[in-house]
Amino acid sequence: MNALLEALPVPAARGVFRLEFKALGTRCSLQFVAQSLRAASAYRDAALAWVRRFEKRFSRFIETSLIGRINASAGRAPVPIDAEAARLFDLADSVVRLSGGLIDPSSLPLTLLWKQAAQEGRAPSPAAILRARNLTGWSRVQRQDDAVFLPEPGMSIDFGGFGKEYAVDETSALANRYGIHALLVDFGGDARGFGRPPDAPFWVAGIEEGDAPGKALKRVALRDGAVASSGNYLRYVEIAGRRYGHILDPRSGCPADNGLLAVSVLAPTCVEAGLLSTSAFLLGGEDGAALIDAAFHAEGCLQEPGRIRQTRFFHQYEIPD
């Protein structure tokens, strides 16, 4: 049986229900306050069904998903999309524009190239990187109201750059329909909270230490907001003794290599937080901090070896040890 269907809400202390499951390639958890087991179960069923359907429709790892079919049809034929998918492609347009192209859903050919090279124990050649870059570029993705077409064979897209954060926001929004007025959603460390647990003034999220995975660097308060982190300290490959992270810079076609260990951003929504954290990570410490500082209602923490940069009001969210 799918692990999503096996998950059950477990009442924790003082009326807080906790739900844990695996989806979207990561560990997911919900903590929420419900008036009854019936209300908790109704929200559980709706949340799990939404996440399961989202993954089935938009995961690049599922051949029959919409993304899988669009990629398989590259250079051959447009693939019809419905109104829900059109909204997600609209969001992709916004992510590309607001990140200045640093987050590009069409950069999957570069990801696949580096994955293959790692399996072969070598870094890809400059010529191979150039060929993969020539298959990227969000502006090349052709879209009409009811269809999407990748014009060249080998082109491919992936919503992984913002899909998990989008799922956090949507799962959070879904709670209001079921009378849930206090909730913390955490999908692989990207989290959004609103309301408050019965015994505390806010939900608490941890920021992991970039050079000591598993150890909390800071704890922050989520008061009707979100936090997302980007870094290469957990997901990486080693080639000829050198570590290459999973976050690729579409400008160079290579993994980011600017000294940053991780970036965490607090923002009103998880999509905004994720967009800023990834963009700042690719820009590097000084420029990344400036980007977050310039964003409306966002604060950030940037980890470098031996140094932590924080935006001006990040300390207002920190919880003392």
C-alpha angles and dihedrals in degrees: 000000000000110000089231090065094049095059117105131187109256116199108233125194119312099011100304115137120210126201125184129185143142121253141134089033094296148072114282130193138177125197116186145157116239132175094227144005088253092057091045092051092049092053091044092055093047095046095048092046091051094049093045092050093045092052092046092051103040110025114114088209092067111076094204094051120106090253091048091052094046091052093046090052095052111139092006115067144343117259119223118240131194130223093273092053091045089058090052091050088050088054090050089053089053094046092052092047097045093046092049089240094305089119108050120169089201093064093090092110088065092049091051092047093054092045091053092046091052090053088053092047097242140093115251117260121253088248092054091048090051091050091051092047089053087061093055136077125110091220088065093061105103116217135178123178093271106025144043125209132188102205100205130054110250095034114124140169136213129188092202091111091071108000097097092049090048089052090052091053094046094047088050093049091048091063093072091065090061100046094259107147100169121047144152117199117192120180109177094327096315105112145175128192138183135175117015138273116250095255103038140050093235145002117269126224127186128226112213122230109249097216095038109044113205093030120104114236094185141354119223135193118240108207104174093321146090142246129205132177134203126194146133099227096098105031113049144114130226118225120182090342095309124113119229120189127221097241107093125200107225089204092066102018089232135103115277111269110175103120097263117133099189144338125211123190133191115208140149093266133028092236090057092046092049094046091053096042094051094043092048091048090055093046095052134232106309098033092040092053090048091052092053092043090055094051120098114253095352132123129183147196118207120195120210127168105284094355141076121199119200131185118242101273102025089108090067089071097045119109113214117236 
